[in-house]
CSV table of C-alpha atoms in Angstrom, one decimal:
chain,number,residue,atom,x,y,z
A,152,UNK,CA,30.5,32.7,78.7
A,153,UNK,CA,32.7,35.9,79.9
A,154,UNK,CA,34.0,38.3,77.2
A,155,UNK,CA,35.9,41.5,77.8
A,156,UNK,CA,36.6,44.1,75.3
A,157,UNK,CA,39.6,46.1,75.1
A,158,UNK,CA,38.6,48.9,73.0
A,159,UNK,CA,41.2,52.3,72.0
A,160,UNK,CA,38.9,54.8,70.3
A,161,UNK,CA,40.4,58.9,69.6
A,162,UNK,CA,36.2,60.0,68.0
A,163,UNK,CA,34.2,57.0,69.0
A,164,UNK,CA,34.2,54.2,66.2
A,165,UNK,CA,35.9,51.5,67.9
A,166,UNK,CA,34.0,52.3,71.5
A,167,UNK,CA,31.0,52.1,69.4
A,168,UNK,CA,32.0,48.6,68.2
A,169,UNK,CA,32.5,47.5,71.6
A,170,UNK,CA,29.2,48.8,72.9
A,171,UNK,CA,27.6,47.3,70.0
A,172,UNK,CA,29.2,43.8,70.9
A,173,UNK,CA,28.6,43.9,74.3
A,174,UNK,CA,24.5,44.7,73.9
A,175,UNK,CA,24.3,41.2,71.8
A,176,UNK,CA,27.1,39.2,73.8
A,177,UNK,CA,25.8,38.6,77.5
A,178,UNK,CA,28.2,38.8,80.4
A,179,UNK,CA,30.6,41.1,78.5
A,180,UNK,CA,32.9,44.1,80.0
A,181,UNK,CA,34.3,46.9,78.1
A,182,UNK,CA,37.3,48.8,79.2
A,183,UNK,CA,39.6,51.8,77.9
A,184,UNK,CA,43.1,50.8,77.3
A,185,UNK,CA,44.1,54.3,78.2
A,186,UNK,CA,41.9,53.7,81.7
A,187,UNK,CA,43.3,50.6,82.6
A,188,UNK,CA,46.8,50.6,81.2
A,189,UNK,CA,48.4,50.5,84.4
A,190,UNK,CA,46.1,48.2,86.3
A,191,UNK,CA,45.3,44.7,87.1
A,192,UNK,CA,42.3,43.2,85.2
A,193,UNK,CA,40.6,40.1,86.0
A,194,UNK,CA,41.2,37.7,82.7
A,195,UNK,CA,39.9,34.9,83.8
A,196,UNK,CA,37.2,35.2,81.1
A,197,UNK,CA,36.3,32.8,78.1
A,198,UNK,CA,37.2,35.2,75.6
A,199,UNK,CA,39.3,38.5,74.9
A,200,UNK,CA,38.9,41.1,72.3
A,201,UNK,CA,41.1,44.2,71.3
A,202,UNK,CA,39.2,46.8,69.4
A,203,UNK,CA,41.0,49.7,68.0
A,204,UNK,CA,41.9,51.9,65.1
A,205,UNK,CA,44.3,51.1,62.3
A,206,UNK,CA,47.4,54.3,61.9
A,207,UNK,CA,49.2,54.5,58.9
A,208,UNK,CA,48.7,50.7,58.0
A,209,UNK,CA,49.1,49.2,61.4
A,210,UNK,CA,48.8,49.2,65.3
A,211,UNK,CA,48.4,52.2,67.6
A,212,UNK,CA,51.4,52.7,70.0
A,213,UNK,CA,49.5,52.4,72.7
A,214,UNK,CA,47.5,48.8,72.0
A,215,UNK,CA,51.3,47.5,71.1
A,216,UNK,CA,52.6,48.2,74.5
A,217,UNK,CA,49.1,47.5,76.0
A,218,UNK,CA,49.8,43.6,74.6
A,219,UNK,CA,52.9,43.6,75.4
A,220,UNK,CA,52.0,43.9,78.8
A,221,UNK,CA,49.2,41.8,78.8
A,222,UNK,CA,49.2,38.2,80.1
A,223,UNK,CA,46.3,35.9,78.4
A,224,UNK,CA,47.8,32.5,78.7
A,225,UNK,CA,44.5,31.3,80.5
A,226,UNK,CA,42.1,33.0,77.8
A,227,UNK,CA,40.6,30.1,75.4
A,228,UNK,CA,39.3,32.7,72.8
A,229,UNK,CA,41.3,36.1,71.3
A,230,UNK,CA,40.2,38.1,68.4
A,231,UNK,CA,40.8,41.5,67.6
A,232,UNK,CA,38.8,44.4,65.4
A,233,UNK,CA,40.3,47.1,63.8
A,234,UNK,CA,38.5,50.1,62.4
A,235,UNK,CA,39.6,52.2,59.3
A,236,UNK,CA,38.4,54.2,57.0
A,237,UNK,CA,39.8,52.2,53.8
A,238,UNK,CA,42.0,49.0,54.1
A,239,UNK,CA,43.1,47.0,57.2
A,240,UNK,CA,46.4,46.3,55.9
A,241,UNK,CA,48.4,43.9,57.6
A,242,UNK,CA,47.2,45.2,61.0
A,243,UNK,CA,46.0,42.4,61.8
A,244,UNK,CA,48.8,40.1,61.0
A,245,UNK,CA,50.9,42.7,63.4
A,246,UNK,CA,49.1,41.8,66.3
A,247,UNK,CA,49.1,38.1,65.6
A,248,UNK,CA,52.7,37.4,65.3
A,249,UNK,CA,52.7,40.3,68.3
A,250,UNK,CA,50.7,37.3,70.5
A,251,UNK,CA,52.9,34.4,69.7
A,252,UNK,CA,55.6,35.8,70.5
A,253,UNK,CA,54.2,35.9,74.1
A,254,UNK,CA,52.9,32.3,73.4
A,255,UNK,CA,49.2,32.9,72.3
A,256,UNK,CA,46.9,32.7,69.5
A,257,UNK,CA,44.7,35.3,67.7
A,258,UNK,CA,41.6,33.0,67.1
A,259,UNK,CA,40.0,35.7,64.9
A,260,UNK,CA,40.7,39.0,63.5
A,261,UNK,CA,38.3,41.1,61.6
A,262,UNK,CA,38.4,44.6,59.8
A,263,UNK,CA,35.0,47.1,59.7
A,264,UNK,CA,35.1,50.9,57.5
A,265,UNK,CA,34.2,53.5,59.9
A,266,UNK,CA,34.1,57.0,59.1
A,267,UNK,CA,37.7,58.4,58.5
A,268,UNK,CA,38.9,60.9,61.2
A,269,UNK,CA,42.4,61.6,59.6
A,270,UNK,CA,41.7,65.3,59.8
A,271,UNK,CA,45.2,65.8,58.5
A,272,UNK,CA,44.6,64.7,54.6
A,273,UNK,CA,41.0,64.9,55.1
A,274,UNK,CA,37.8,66.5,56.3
A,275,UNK,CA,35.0,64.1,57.4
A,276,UNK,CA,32.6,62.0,54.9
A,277,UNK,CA,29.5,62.8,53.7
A,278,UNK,CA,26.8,62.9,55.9
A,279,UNK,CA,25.3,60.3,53.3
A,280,UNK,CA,28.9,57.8,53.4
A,281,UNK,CA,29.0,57.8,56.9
A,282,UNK,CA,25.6,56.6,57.2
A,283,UNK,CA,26.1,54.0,54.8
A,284,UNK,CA,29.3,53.1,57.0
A,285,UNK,CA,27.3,52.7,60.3
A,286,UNK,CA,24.7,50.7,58.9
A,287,UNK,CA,27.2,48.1,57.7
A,288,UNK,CA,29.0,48.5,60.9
A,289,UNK,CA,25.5,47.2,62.5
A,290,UNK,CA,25.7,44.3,59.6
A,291,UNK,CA,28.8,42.9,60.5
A,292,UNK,CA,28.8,43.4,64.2
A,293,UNK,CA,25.8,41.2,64.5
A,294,UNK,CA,28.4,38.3,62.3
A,295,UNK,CA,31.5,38.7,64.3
A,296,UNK,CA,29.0,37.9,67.8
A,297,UNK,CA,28.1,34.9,66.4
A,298,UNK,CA,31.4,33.5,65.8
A,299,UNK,CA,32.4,35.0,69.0
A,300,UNK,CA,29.6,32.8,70.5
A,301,UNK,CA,30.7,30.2,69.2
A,302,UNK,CA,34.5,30.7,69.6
A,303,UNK,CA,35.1,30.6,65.7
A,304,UNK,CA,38.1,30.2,64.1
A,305,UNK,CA,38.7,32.3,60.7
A,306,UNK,CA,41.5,33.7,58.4
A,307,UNK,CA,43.1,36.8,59.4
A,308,UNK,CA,41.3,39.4,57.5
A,309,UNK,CA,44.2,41.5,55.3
A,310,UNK,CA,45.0,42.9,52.6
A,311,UNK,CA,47.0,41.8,49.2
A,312,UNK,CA,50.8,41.1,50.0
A,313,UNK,CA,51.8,44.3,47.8
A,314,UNK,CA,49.3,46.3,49.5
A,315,UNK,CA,50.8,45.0,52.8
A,316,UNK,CA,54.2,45.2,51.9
A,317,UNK,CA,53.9,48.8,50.5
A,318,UNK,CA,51.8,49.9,54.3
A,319,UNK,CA,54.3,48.2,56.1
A,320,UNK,CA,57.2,50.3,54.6
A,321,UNK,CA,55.1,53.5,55.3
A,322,UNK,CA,54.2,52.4,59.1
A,323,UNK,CA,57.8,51.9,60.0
A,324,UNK,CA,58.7,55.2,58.7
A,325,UNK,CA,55.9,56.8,60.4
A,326,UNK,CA,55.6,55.1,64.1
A,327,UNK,CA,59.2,56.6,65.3
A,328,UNK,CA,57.9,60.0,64.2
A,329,UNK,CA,54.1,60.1,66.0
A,330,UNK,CA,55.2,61.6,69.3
A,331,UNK,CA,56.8,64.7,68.0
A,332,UNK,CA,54.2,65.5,65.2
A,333,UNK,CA,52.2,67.4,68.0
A,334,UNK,CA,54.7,70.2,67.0
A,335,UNK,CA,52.5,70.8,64.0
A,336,UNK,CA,49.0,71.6,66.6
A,337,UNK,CA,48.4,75.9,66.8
A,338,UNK,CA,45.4,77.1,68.8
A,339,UNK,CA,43.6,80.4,67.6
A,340,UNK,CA,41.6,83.1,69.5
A,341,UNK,CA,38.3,80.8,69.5
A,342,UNK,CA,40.0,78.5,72.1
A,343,UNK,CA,37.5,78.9,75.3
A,344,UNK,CA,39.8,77.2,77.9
A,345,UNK,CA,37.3,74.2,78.1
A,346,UNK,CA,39.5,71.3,78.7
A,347,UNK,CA,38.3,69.3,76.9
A,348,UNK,CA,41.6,68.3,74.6
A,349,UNK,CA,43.8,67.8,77.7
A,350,UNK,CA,40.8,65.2,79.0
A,351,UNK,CA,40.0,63.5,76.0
A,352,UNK,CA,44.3,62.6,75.0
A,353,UNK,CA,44.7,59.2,75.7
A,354,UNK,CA,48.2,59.4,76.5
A,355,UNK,CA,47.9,63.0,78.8
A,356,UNK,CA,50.0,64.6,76.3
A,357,UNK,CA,48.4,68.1,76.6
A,358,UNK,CA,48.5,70.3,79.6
A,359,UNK,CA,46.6,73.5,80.0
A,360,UNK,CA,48.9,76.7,80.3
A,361,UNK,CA,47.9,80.0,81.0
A,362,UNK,CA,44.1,78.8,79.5
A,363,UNK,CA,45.8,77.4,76.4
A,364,UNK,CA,46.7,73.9,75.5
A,365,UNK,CA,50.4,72.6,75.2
A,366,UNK,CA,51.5,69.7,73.6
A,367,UNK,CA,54.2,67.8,75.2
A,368,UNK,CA,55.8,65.7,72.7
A,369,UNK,CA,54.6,61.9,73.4
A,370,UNK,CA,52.0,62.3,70.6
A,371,UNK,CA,49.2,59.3,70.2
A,372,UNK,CA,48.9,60.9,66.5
A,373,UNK,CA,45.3,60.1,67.2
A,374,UNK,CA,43.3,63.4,66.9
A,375,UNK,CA,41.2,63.1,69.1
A,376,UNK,CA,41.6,66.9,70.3
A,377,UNK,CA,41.1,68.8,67.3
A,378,UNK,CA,38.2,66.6,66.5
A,379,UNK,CA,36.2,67.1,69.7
A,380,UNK,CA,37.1,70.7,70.4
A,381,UNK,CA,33.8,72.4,70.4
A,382,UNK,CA,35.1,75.8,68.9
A,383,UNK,CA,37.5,74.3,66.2
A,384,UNK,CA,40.0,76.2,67.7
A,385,UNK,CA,42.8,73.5,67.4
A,386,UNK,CA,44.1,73.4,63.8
A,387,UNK,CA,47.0,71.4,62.4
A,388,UNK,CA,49.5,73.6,60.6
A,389,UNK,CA,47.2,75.9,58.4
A,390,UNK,CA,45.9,72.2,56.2
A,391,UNK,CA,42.5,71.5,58.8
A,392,UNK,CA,41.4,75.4,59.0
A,393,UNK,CA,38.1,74.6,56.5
A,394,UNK,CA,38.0,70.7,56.9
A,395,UNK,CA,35.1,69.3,58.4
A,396,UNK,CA,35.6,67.7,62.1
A,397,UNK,CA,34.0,64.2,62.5
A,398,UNK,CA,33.4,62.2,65.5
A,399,UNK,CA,30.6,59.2,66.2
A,400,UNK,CA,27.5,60.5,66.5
A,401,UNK,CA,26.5,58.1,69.0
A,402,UNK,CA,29.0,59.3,71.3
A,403,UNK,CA,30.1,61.8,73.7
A,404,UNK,CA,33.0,63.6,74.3
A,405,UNK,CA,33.0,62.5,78.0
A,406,UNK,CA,33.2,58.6,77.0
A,407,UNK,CA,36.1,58.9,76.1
A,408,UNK,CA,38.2,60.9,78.8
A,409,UNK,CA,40.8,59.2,80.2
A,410,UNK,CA,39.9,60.0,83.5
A,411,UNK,CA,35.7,60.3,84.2
């Protein structure tokens, strides 16, 4: 049986999720959606998985158009995973009606806590929480592969219909806005001209300018360069300066560049 995982991971929780499948789940391939966006995958595999964070109560910008793109008519088995630090919402739900409307079926969908990485309201867990986190992460990894294996059906993991109701109204406020909130990223003196934020955005949204990064206004809103730069010299607006930076500590920066 032939699984491949499409994973979309800014600090390394959902790429974790995928490796962590993939080492239980024989004959299974893992690929970045911002690696392979514009290329031709084989899908002629028994099963299909999307793997990816949930923003502001729903999908990533980039897995929507991903989908949209994607042609999975063949494909027996489709679940999806998405990661947060609190409540799935209704992310799931979004990319199930997102499949039928292209004529296919989300077999599955599951929710695990990670770590939060929303750097904007918050500065990482405790050391002791995120620990907790991972370990369940483990826990319920080792559940989903089994009904994976067996190409289980369940019900769409969500939350309440206020709770959904309410995070829908705040994600369509918020989506249309995510590519110009890059306005908000300032770099300070401890910048070292490393790179590293102009490799690791998913969407190649920064470009390096006279040794500085530049933001270019087609935002991911996924953080993934002021989490990984190594000198903390990417702040947003003056609210990150003394929050604590998080990313997996099973992975590296270099997992995640768009282009390795």
């Amino acid at each position: 049986m032939k699984t491949n995982l499409f994973f979309f991971s800014a600090t390394g929780n959902s790429l974790i999720i995928a490796k962590d499948i993939a080492a239980q789940l024989p004959e299974t391939q893992i690929f970045s959606i911002p690696k392979i966006i514009d290329q031709e995958i084989d899908l002629n595999v028994d099963n299909i998985g999307f793997i990816f964070p949930v923003y502001f109560s729903g999908m990533p910008r980039i897995v929507i158009d991903f989908i949209n793109n994607f042609e999975l008519s063949k494909t027996k088995y489709i679940f999806a995973i998405c990661t947060c630090g609190s409540f799935p919402m209704r992310t799931l739900l979004q990319v199930q009606k997102q499949l039928r409307t292209k004529g296919m079926t989300l077999n599955a969908g599951f929710s695990i806590q990670m770590p939060g990485n929303y750097l904007v309201k918050y500065g990482a867990f405790s050391i002791e929480k995120q620990e907790c986190m991972l370990t369940k992460e483990k826990e319920k990894v080792a559940t989903i592969v089994k009904m994976i294996m067996n190409q289980q059906e369940n019900r769409i993991e969500r939350n309440n219909f206020l709770m959904n109701w309410i995070g829908n109204l705040a994600y369509k406020s918020m989506l249309p806005k995510f590519p110009t909130l890059d306005q908000n990223f300032n770099v300070n003196d401890n910048c070292n001209s490393c790179n590293a934020c102009e490799k690791v955005c998913p969407v190649q949204n920064i470009k390096i300018m006279n040794g500085r990064p530049n933001w270019q206004g087609n935002c991911e809103h996924c953080l993934a360069c002021i989490q990984w730069c190594p000198t903390e010299a990417i702040q947003y607006g003056t609210k990150t300066n003394d929050r604590k930076r998080y990313h997996h500590p099973e992975v590296l920066v270099k997992e995640l560049y768009r282009e390795s």
